[in-house]
Coordinates of C-alpha atoms and ligand atoms in Angstrom, one line a residue:
M77 CA 67.1 25.5 97.2
R78 CA 65.9 22.1 98.4
N79 CA 62.5 22.0 99.8
I80 CA 60.4 19.3 101.4
N81 CA 57.1 19.5 99.7
I82 CA 54.6 19.0 102.5
G83 CA 51.8 20.9 100.8
S84 CA 50.2 17.7 99.5
I85 CA 50.8 15.9 102.7
L86 CA 49.1 18.6 104.7
I87 CA 46.0 18.3 102.5
A88 CA 46.1 14.5 102.8
C89 CA 46.5 15.0 106.5
V90 CA 43.4 17.1 106.7
I91 CA 41.4 14.4 104.9
M92 CA 42.9 11.8 107.2
L93 CA 41.9 13.7 110.3
A94 CA 38.5 14.2 108.9
G95 CA 37.7 10.5 109.1
C96 CA 40.3 8.3 107.4
G97 CA 42.4 7.8 110.6
G98 CA 45.1 5.2 110.3
E99 CA 45.3 5.5 106.5
R100 CA 48.8 4.9 105.2
Q101 CA 50.5 8.0 104.1
E102 CA 51.7 8.2 100.4
Y103 CA 54.9 10.1 99.8
S104 CA 56.2 11.4 96.5
M105 CA 59.8 10.7 95.4
K106 CA 60.6 14.3 96.1
T107 CA 59.5 14.0 99.7
I108 CA 61.7 10.9 100.1
E109 CA 64.7 12.8 98.7
D110 CA 64.1 15.8 101.0
H111 CA 63.6 13.5 103.9
Q112 CA 67.1 12.3 103.3
L113 CA 68.3 15.9 103.4
V114 CA 66.7 16.4 106.7
M115 CA 68.3 13.2 108.0
E116 CA 71.7 14.5 106.9
R117 CA 71.1 17.8 108.6
L118 CA 69.8 16.1 111.8
A119 CA 73.1 14.2 111.9
M120 CA 74.9 17.5 112.4
F121 CA 73.2 17.8 115.8
A122 CA 74.2 15.2 118.3
D123 CA 71.2 14.1 120.4
T124 CA 72.2 15.0 123.9
E125 CA 70.4 14.7 127.3
I126 CA 71.4 17.6 129.5
S127 CA 71.0 16.6 133.1
V128 CA 71.6 18.1 136.5
D129 CA 72.0 16.6 139.9
L130 CA 69.5 18.3 142.2
S131 CA 70.0 16.0 145.1
G132 CA 71.7 18.7 147.1
L133 CA 68.6 20.9 147.0
S134 CA 65.8 21.0 149.5
E135 CA 62.2 19.9 148.8
R136 CA 61.1 23.5 148.6
Q137 CA 64.0 24.3 146.2
R138 CA 62.9 21.4 143.9
A139 CA 59.3 22.6 144.0
L140 CA 60.6 26.1 143.0
I141 CA 62.5 24.5 140.1
D142 CA 59.4 22.7 139.0
K143 CA 57.4 25.9 139.1
L144 CA 60.0 27.7 137.0
I145 CA 60.1 24.9 134.4
E146 CA 56.3 25.1 134.2
A147 CA 56.6 28.9 133.5
G148 CA 59.4 28.1 131.0
R149 CA 57.2 25.8 129.0
I150 CA 54.7 28.6 128.5
V151 CA 57.5 30.9 127.4
D152 CA 58.7 28.2 125.0
E153 CA 55.2 28.1 123.4
L154 CA 55.2 31.9 123.1
F155 CA 58.5 31.8 121.2
W156 CA 56.9 29.4 118.7
M157 CA 54.5 32.2 117.9
Q158 CA 57.4 34.6 117.4
S159 CA 59.6 32.4 115.3
S160 CA 57.4 32.5 112.2
H161 CA 53.7 33.0 111.4
D162 CA 53.2 29.3 110.5
A163 CA 55.6 27.6 112.8
I164 CA 52.9 26.2 115.1
A165 CA 50.7 25.1 112.2
V166 CA 53.6 23.2 110.6
R167 CA 54.6 21.6 113.9
D168 CA 51.1 20.5 114.9
S169 CA 50.3 19.1 111.4
L170 CA 53.4 16.9 111.6
R171 CA 52.5 15.8 115.1
A172 CA 49.0 14.8 114.0
M173 CA 50.4 12.7 111.1
G174 CA 52.7 10.7 113.4
D175 CA 54.2 8.4 110.8
A176 CA 58.0 7.7 110.7
I177 CA 58.9 10.3 108.0
S178 CA 56.7 13.0 109.7
K179 CA 58.4 12.2 113.0
D180 CA 61.9 12.8 111.5
I181 CA 60.8 16.0 109.9
L182 CA 59.1 17.1 113.1
K183 CA 62.4 16.6 115.0
Y184 CA 64.1 19.0 112.7
V185 CA 61.2 21.5 112.9
M186 CA 61.4 21.3 116.8
L187 CA 65.2 22.1 116.6
H188 CA 64.6 25.2 114.5
Y189 CA 61.2 26.2 116.0
G190 CA 59.5 26.1 112.6
P191 CA 60.0 25.3 108.9
Y192 CA 63.1 27.5 108.3
D193 CA 66.6 26.3 108.8
R194 CA 68.5 28.5 111.2
I195 CA 71.9 27.2 110.1
F196 CA 71.4 27.2 106.4
E197 CA 70.5 30.8 105.8
G198 CA 66.9 30.5 106.9
E199 CA 65.9 28.3 104.0
R200 CA 62.5 26.7 104.1
F201 CA 62.8 22.9 104.4
I202 CA 59.2 21.9 104.7
G203 CA 55.8 23.0 103.4
E204 CA 54.8 25.9 101.2
G205 CA 55.6 29.5 102.1
P206 CA 58.4 32.1 101.5
A207 CA 61.7 30.5 100.4
R208 CA 63.6 32.1 103.3
K209 CA 62.6 32.8 106.9
P210 CA 60.8 36.2 106.8
A211 CA 63.2 38.7 108.4
G212 CA 60.4 40.1 110.6
A213 CA 59.7 36.6 112.0
G214 CA 56.3 36.6 113.8
F215 CA 56.7 40.2 115.0
Y216 CA 55.3 42.0 111.9
P217 CA 52.8 41.2 109.2
E218 CA 54.5 38.6 107.0
D219 CA 54.3 40.7 103.8
M220 CA 55.3 44.0 105.4
T221 CA 58.6 45.4 104.1
R222 CA 61.1 47.6 105.9
E223 CA 60.2 50.5 103.6
E224 CA 56.5 50.2 104.3
F225 CA 57.2 50.3 108.1
E226 CA 59.5 53.3 107.8
A227 CA 57.2 55.2 105.5
Y228 CA 54.2 54.5 107.9
I229 CA 56.2 55.8 110.8
S230 CA 57.3 59.0 109.0
A231 CA 53.7 59.7 108.2
N232 CA 52.5 58.8 111.7
P233 CA 55.3 60.0 114.1
D234 CA 53.0 59.8 117.1
K235 CA 52.9 56.0 116.7
K236 CA 56.7 55.6 116.3
E237 CA 57.5 54.8 119.9
L238 CA 54.9 52.0 120.3
L239 CA 55.6 50.5 116.8
E240 CA 59.3 50.4 117.5
S241 CA 59.0 49.2 121.1
Q242 CA 60.8 46.0 122.0
Y243 CA 57.6 44.8 123.7
T244 CA 55.0 45.2 120.9
V245 CA 53.8 43.1 118.0
V246 CA 52.9 45.0 114.8
L247 CA 49.7 44.1 113.1
R248 CA 47.8 45.5 110.0
D249 CA 45.0 47.9 110.8
G250 CA 43.1 48.6 107.6
D251 CA 45.6 50.4 105.4
G252 CA 47.8 51.2 108.4
L253 CA 49.7 49.5 111.1
R254 CA 49.1 49.2 114.8
A255 CA 51.2 48.0 117.8
V256 CA 49.9 45.7 120.4
P257 CA 51.8 45.3 123.7
Y258 CA 53.2 41.8 124.4
H259 CA 51.1 41.5 127.6
E260 CA 47.9 42.1 125.6
Y261 CA 48.9 40.1 122.5
Y262 CA 50.3 36.9 123.8
P263 CA 48.1 34.3 125.5
R264 CA 48.7 32.8 129.0
I265 CA 50.4 36.0 130.3
E266 CA 48.3 35.9 133.5
E267 CA 49.1 32.3 134.1
L268 CA 52.8 33.0 133.5
S269 CA 52.8 35.9 135.9
R270 CA 51.0 33.8 138.5
L271 CA 53.5 31.0 138.2
L272 CA 56.3 33.4 138.9
S273 CA 54.5 34.8 141.9
E274 CA 54.1 31.2 143.2
A275 CA 57.8 30.6 142.5
A276 CA 58.5 33.7 144.6
E277 CA 56.6 32.2 147.5
L278 CA 58.7 29.1 147.3
A279 CA 62.0 31.0 147.3
D280 CA 63.6 31.2 150.7
N281 CA 66.5 33.4 149.5
P282 CA 65.1 37.0 150.0
S283 CA 67.0 38.5 147.0
L284 CA 65.7 35.7 144.7
R285 CA 62.2 36.1 146.1
K286 CA 62.3 39.8 145.4
Y287 CA 63.4 39.3 141.8
L288 CA 60.8 36.7 141.1
S289 CA 57.9 38.8 142.4
L290 CA 59.1 41.8 140.4
R291 CA 59.5 39.6 137.4
A292 CA 55.9 38.4 137.8
K293 CA 54.8 42.1 137.7
A294 CA 57.1 42.8 134.7
I295 CA 55.6 40.0 132.6
A296 CA 52.1 41.5 133.2
T297 CA 53.1 45.1 132.3
D298 CA 56.1 44.8 129.9
D299 CA 58.2 47.0 132.2
Y300 CA 61.3 45.0 133.1
F301 CA 63.6 47.6 134.6
E302 CA 62.9 47.0 138.3
S303 CA 63.2 43.2 138.0
D304 CA 66.4 43.5 136.0
M305 CA 67.8 45.7 138.7
A306 CA 66.7 43.1 141.3
W307 CA 68.3 40.3 139.2
M308 CA 71.7 42.0 139.6
D309 CA 71.2 42.1 143.4
I310 CA 70.6 38.3 143.8
R311 CA 73.1 37.0 146.3
D312 CA 74.0 33.6 147.9
N313 CA 71.5 31.8 145.7
D314 CA 71.5 28.2 144.5
I315 CA 68.9 28.7 141.9
D316 CA 68.6 31.4 139.2
V317 CA 66.3 32.0 136.2
V318 CA 66.3 34.2 133.2
I319 CA 62.8 34.5 131.8
G320 CA 60.9 36.9 129.6
P321 CA 61.3 38.6 126.2
I322 CA 65.1 39.3 126.1
E323 CA 67.3 39.1 123.1
N324 CA 66.4 40.9 119.8
Y325 CA 68.2 38.7 117.2
E326 CA 65.0 37.0 116.1
D327 CA 63.8 40.3 114.7
G328 CA 65.9 40.2 111.6
L329 CA 64.1 43.3 110.1
F330 CA 65.0 45.9 112.7
N331 CA 66.3 44.1 115.8
Y332 CA 63.6 46.0 117.8
K333 CA 61.5 43.1 119.1
T334 CA 62.5 40.8 121.9
A335 CA 62.1 37.0 121.8
W336 CA 60.7 35.0 124.7
E337 CA 63.2 32.7 126.4
C338 CA 63.8 30.9 129.6
A339 CA 66.9 29.4 131.3
V340 CA 66.4 27.7 134.7
M341 CA 69.8 27.3 136.3
V342 CA 71.5 26.0 139.5
K343 CA 74.9 27.1 140.6
D344 CA 77.8 24.6 140.0
P345 CA 79.7 24.3 143.2
E346 CA 82.9 22.9 141.7
G347 CA 83.1 25.4 138.9
S348 CA 82.2 28.2 141.3
K349 CA 85.1 27.2 143.5
E350 CA 87.6 27.3 140.6
L351 CA 86.2 30.6 139.4
Q352 CA 86.7 32.1 142.8
M353 CA 90.3 30.9 142.7
F354 CA 90.8 32.6 139.4
T355 CA 89.2 35.8 140.4
D356 CA 91.3 35.9 143.6
H357 CA 94.3 35.8 141.3
I358 CA 93.2 38.6 139.1
D359 CA 95.7 41.2 140.3
A360 CA 98.5 38.6 140.3
F361 CA 97.6 37.7 136.7
E362 CA 97.8 41.4 135.8
Q363 CA 101.2 41.7 137.5
A364 CA 102.5 38.7 135.6
L365 CA 101.6 39.9 132.1
P366 CA 104.6 39.6 129.8
I367 CA 104.9 43.3 129.1
D368 CA 107.0 46.1 130.5
A369 CA 106.0 47.0 134.1
K370 CA 104.9 50.5 133.1
Y371 CA 102.1 49.1 131.0
R372 CA 100.7 46.9 133.8
R373 CA 98.1 48.2 136.2
A374 CA 98.4 47.7 140.0
S375 CA 94.9 46.3 140.0
A376 CA 93.0 44.7 137.3
G377 CA 89.8 46.4 138.4
S378 CA 86.6 44.6 139.1
A379 CA 85.1 42.2 136.5
N380 CA 81.4 42.0 136.0
V381 CA 79.7 39.3 137.9
L382 CA 80.7 35.9 136.6
E383 CA 78.9 32.7 137.6
I384 CA 79.2 29.0 136.7
V385 CA 75.8 27.3 136.5
N386 CA 74.2 24.2 135.2
I387 CA 71.2 24.4 133.0
V388 CA 68.1 22.6 134.3
Y389 CA 65.8 23.8 131.5
F390 CA 66.1 25.8 128.3
G391 CA 63.1 27.2 126.5
G392 CA 62.3 29.5 123.6
D393 CA 65.1 31.5 122.1
F394 CA 67.7 29.9 124.3
H395 CA 66.8 26.5 122.8
A396 CA 66.5 27.4 119.1
G397 CA 69.2 26.3 116.7
I398 CA 72.8 26.5 118.0
K399 CA 73.0 26.2 121.8
T400 CA 74.7 28.9 123.7
I401 CA 77.2 28.1 126.4
A402 CA 77.1 31.5 128.1
A403 CA 75.1 34.7 128.2
S404 CA 75.8 38.2 129.5
L405 CA 72.7 40.0 130.7
P406 CA 70.7 42.1 131.3
N407 CA 70.6 44.1 128.0
D408 CA 69.0 47.2 129.5
P409 CA 71.9 49.8 129.5
R410 CA 70.1 51.7 132.3
V411 CA 70.7 48.7 134.5
T412 CA 74.2 47.8 133.4
E413 CA 75.3 51.5 133.9
R414 CA 74.2 51.3 137.5
K415 CA 74.9 47.6 138.4
G416 CA 77.2 46.2 135.7
G417 CA 76.3 42.9 134.0
K418 CA 76.2 39.3 134.9
K419 CA 77.9 36.7 132.8
Q420 CA 76.7 33.1 133.4
M421 CA 78.6 30.1 131.9
Y422 CA 76.7 26.9 131.4
R423 CA 78.9 24.1 132.7
N424 CA 76.8 21.1 131.7
L425 CA 76.3 22.5 128.2
M426 CA 80.1 23.1 127.9
E427 CA 80.7 19.5 129.0
A428 CA 78.2 18.2 126.4
K429 CA 79.9 20.1 123.7
F430 CA 83.2 18.7 124.8
D431 CA 81.9 15.1 124.8
K432 CA 80.0 15.2 121.5
I433 CA 82.2 17.6 119.5
L434 CA 85.6 18.5 120.9
L435 CA 86.7 15.0 121.9
P436 CA 85.8 13.5 118.5
I437 CA 87.6 16.4 116.8
A438 CA 90.7 15.9 119.0
E439 CA 90.8 12.2 118.3
R440 CA 90.6 12.8 114.5
I441 CA 93.1 15.6 114.3
L442 CA 95.7 15.1 117.0
H443 CA 98.6 12.6 117.2
P444 CA 97.4 9.4 118.9
A445 CA 99.9 9.9 121.7
L446 CA 98.0 13.1 122.7
H447 CA 94.5 11.6 122.9
S448 CA 94.6 10.6 126.5
W449 CA 95.5 14.2 127.5
V450 CA 92.3 15.7 126.1
D451 CA 90.3 16.5 129.1
R452 CA 86.8 17.7 129.9
N453 CA 87.7 19.7 133.1
S454 CA 90.5 21.4 131.2
F455 CA 88.0 22.6 128.7
T456 CA 85.5 24.1 131.1
S457 CA 88.4 25.5 133.1
F458 CA 89.8 27.2 130.0
V459 CA 86.5 28.7 129.1
T460 CA 86.3 30.1 132.6
L461 CA 89.8 31.5 132.6
H462 CA 89.1 33.0 129.1
E463 CA 86.3 35.0 130.6
V464 CA 88.4 36.1 133.6
S465 CA 91.2 37.1 131.2
H466 CA 89.0 39.6 129.3
T467 CA 89.5 42.0 132.3
L468 CA 93.3 41.9 132.1
G469 CA 95.4 44.5 130.2
M470 CA 94.7 48.2 129.6
P471 CA 91.2 49.2 128.7
Y472 CA 92.6 52.6 127.6
V473 CA 95.5 53.4 125.3
Y474 CA 98.7 54.1 127.2
G475 CA 99.2 57.8 127.7
K476 CA 95.7 58.6 126.3
P477 CA 93.3 58.0 129.2
E478 CA 90.4 59.4 127.1
L479 CA 90.9 56.9 124.2
S480 CA 89.6 53.3 124.8
V481 CA 91.4 50.4 123.2
R482 CA 88.0 49.5 121.6
R483 CA 87.8 52.8 119.9
A484 CA 91.4 52.8 118.8
L485 CA 91.3 49.4 117.2
M486 CA 87.8 49.9 115.8
E487 CA 86.5 46.9 113.7
R488 CA 89.7 45.0 114.5
Y489 CA 89.1 45.2 118.2
S490 CA 86.8 42.1 118.7
A491 CA 89.1 39.6 117.0
V492 CA 92.2 41.0 118.9
E493 CA 90.3 41.0 122.2
E494 CA 89.1 37.4 121.8
C495 CA 92.7 36.4 120.9
K496 CA 93.9 38.1 124.0
A497 CA 91.4 36.3 126.2
D498 CA 92.2 32.9 124.7
V499 CA 96.0 33.4 124.9
L500 CA 95.9 34.7 128.4
G501 CA 93.6 31.9 129.4
M502 CA 96.5 29.6 128.7
Y503 CA 99.3 32.0 129.7
N504 CA 97.9 32.5 133.2
K505 CA 98.4 28.7 133.9
K506 CA 102.1 29.5 134.2
L507 CA 101.4 31.5 137.4
L508 CA 99.1 28.8 138.7
L509 CA 101.8 26.2 138.0
S510 CA 104.5 28.3 139.8
E511 CA 102.2 28.6 142.8
G512 CA 101.5 24.8 142.9
R513 CA 97.8 25.3 142.2
I514 CA 98.2 23.0 139.2
D515 CA 100.9 20.5 138.3
E516 CA 102.8 19.7 135.1
N517 CA 100.2 17.1 134.1
D518 CA 97.4 19.6 134.5
L519 CA 99.3 22.0 132.3
K520 CA 99.8 19.3 129.6
R521 CA 96.1 18.4 129.6
S522 CA 95.2 22.1 129.3
I523 CA 97.6 22.6 126.3
V524 CA 96.4 19.6 124.4
T525 CA 92.7 20.4 125.1
Y526 CA 93.3 24.1 124.1
V527 CA 94.9 23.1 120.7
A528 CA 92.0 20.7 119.9
G529 CA 89.6 23.5 120.8
L530 CA 91.2 25.8 118.2
F531 CA 89.9 23.5 115.5
R532 CA 86.4 23.4 117.0
S533 CA 85.9 27.1 116.7
L534 CA 87.5 27.3 113.2
R535 CA 84.7 25.3 111.8
F536 CA 82.4 28.3 112.3
G537 CA 84.5 30.2 109.8
A538 CA 87.0 33.1 109.9
E539 CA 84.2 35.7 109.6
S540 CA 83.4 35.6 113.3
A541 CA 85.7 37.3 115.8
H542 CA 86.2 34.0 117.6
G543 CA 87.0 32.1 114.4
H544 CA 89.4 34.8 113.3
A545 CA 91.1 34.8 116.7
N546 CA 91.5 31.1 116.6
L547 CA 93.2 31.2 113.2
V548 CA 95.7 33.7 114.4
Q549 CA 96.6 31.5 117.3
L550 CA 96.9 28.3 115.3
N551 CA 99.0 29.9 112.5
W552 CA 101.2 31.5 115.1
L553 CA 101.8 28.2 116.9
L554 CA 102.4 26.5 113.6
E555 CA 104.9 29.1 112.5
N556 CA 106.8 28.7 115.7
A557 CA 106.7 24.9 115.5
A558 CA 104.9 24.7 118.8
V559 CA 102.2 22.9 116.9
T560 CA 103.4 20.8 113.9
S561 CA 101.4 19.0 111.2
A562 CA 103.6 15.9 111.3
S563 CA 102.1 13.5 108.8
A564 CA 98.7 12.6 107.3
D565 CA 97.2 15.8 108.7
V566 CA 97.7 14.7 112.2
F567 CA 98.9 17.5 114.5
D568 CA 101.5 17.2 117.2
I569 CA 102.6 19.6 119.9
D570 CA 106.1 20.5 120.9
F571 CA 105.7 21.2 124.6
D572 CA 109.1 22.8 125.0
K573 CA 108.2 25.4 122.4
F574 CA 104.6 25.9 123.3
M575 CA 104.8 28.3 126.3
P576 CA 107.5 30.5 124.8
A577 CA 105.6 30.8 121.5
L578 CA 102.3 31.5 123.4
T579 CA 104.0 34.1 125.6
E580 CA 105.3 36.0 122.6
L581 CA 101.8 36.0 121.1
A582 CA 100.4 37.3 124.4
R583 CA 103.0 40.1 124.5
T584 CA 102.3 41.0 120.8
V585 CA 98.5 41.2 121.4
L586 CA 98.8 43.1 124.7
M587 CA 101.1 45.7 123.1
I588 CA 98.8 46.2 120.2
Q589 CA 96.1 46.9 122.8
T590 CA 98.2 49.0 125.1
L591 CA 99.4 51.3 122.4
G592 CA 96.1 51.2 120.5
N593 CA 98.0 50.3 117.4
Y594 CA 95.4 49.9 114.6
D595 CA 98.0 49.1 111.9
E596 CA 99.7 46.4 113.9
A597 CA 96.3 44.9 114.7
G598 CA 95.7 44.8 111.0
A599 CA 99.1 43.2 110.3
L600 CA 98.5 40.5 112.9
L601 CA 95.0 39.7 111.7
D602 CA 96.1 39.7 108.0
N603 CA 99.3 37.7 108.4
Y604 CA 98.1 35.1 110.8
G605 CA 94.3 35.2 110.6
R606 CA 94.4 33.4 107.2
M607 CA 93.0 30.0 106.2
T608 CA 95.8 27.8 104.9
D609 CA 95.8 24.6 102.9
V610 CA 96.9 22.6 105.9
I611 CA 94.2 23.9 108.1
E612 CA 91.5 23.6 105.4
R613 CA 92.4 20.0 104.8
A614 CA 92.1 19.3 108.5
I615 CA 88.7 21.0 108.7
D616 CA 87.5 19.0 105.7
R617 CA 88.2 15.8 107.7
L618 CA 85.8 16.9 110.4
T619 CA 82.6 17.2 108.3
D620 CA 80.9 14.1 109.8
I621 CA 81.5 15.3 113.4
P622 CA 78.4 17.1 114.8
R623 CA 78.3 20.9 114.6
D624 CA 76.1 21.3 117.6
L625 CA 73.6 19.6 120.0
N626 CA 70.0 18.6 119.9
T627 CA 69.2 18.8 123.6
T628 CA 66.6 17.5 126.0
Y629 CA 66.7 18.2 129.7
S630 CA 66.3 16.0 132.6
V631 CA 66.8 16.1 136.4
L632 CA 68.9 13.4 138.1
E633 CA 68.0 11.8 141.5
K634 CA 64.7 13.5 142.0
Ligands
ZN70 ZN1 85.6 36.0 124.9

């Protein structure tokens, strides 16, 4: 493991702060080498300014957004406390040093919210401490093990609920452990709650106002149920916000504890219009599926709420490491059972990933004649139609209304389901073309952009359901000569063969699901979900293209 040794620098820094201000920092050779490593890793994240045009909003709405960002900044600082025990100390030491090398390292620390690399298996890249990010993050004592926690709970069953709560921090208490509720443990909770109450005052939309005032209460009590219910009831809003302790991935020890995060969003009018067009077609899409009529449903049923928004501000868990382009919330099953869920897609982040990652990949990997067909709107449109397509096809195995497709396909379900959503996301364009909603050129742009997109997801490996599903599609298209690796690892597309090949894959995947055929699912994933020499060579040529974004947020035309 490589490690930037900041131990000596920190000591020097303390001396410097004690009175030798302005003293030139001496770095060891090791530090210089490790600085180079950080620079290499920083290059994997394209610096990106995420901006939103708020000129269509009223003065009060902009004041509301400012208030929410102010609240978001507090939440962001609370997440620093959760990320690791020394995250803030490392950040602030680097800030205090302020020389060029410290600034570079600080940039990488800011990206990962601390001294541990979220991409490279949590390895520590700066300062002295555990070699890997402690699984319990800042939620438990740093030296506490899983076994110790479990043993303590068996011996003290009355403390189980509080210790395992998603809204408590676990501390040492003599020889034992104690749980402190978030609203007592974290600083600035009152201020945060007050800001949300003030935001509620500024909200003219009654459903948004109700949510914000309930959220203000929730922050102060750690009881989020009512506000999550109110969030699902928000209607006709331009502005939305997700704020609080929400996802539990940061707790790598038990996945009990929730991490602070904030996303301030505004609805995207253009994307929302397109989404509406897609959802209006949902039954028509179902009827046009390339399978026997007896396997098609009269109605595709209702999807969960889908929205296209732009991100104005990301803080905390949302902002750490790899940037998400969509989220489905809330997580409380008591809420989703009653109200369903809301999936929000982040259009400006999708566009940024297109500009900084997908477009360079396409230009490297596709035949030059195809480059001008790679298109940003086709990308966001495809991601939207992918989400809509998840609701198509049978949720239950044909003839067995008690057996869900998910249960029938077990661990093979996710990759098959992602494959279905991708393939139908393209296949549904056929219907839109026949209705004149899109033209032949739109279709061509969609196909070229889709093929380039397959390579983007493949870089994250075949282990993920998305990566696996993308391999299946690419190998299928290659086998059917719809995509060809003509020469020098440049890929071309045969547009005459593309739709027939894709339709056959759609039929295959839909029938695996319809009949709940576990063996056929395995055959598809094994035969087509494999990394091949041709694909591997192509991916090797993409190493210098950024993996993700290092984002900052700004507002246009304020
Ligand atoms: Zn999906």
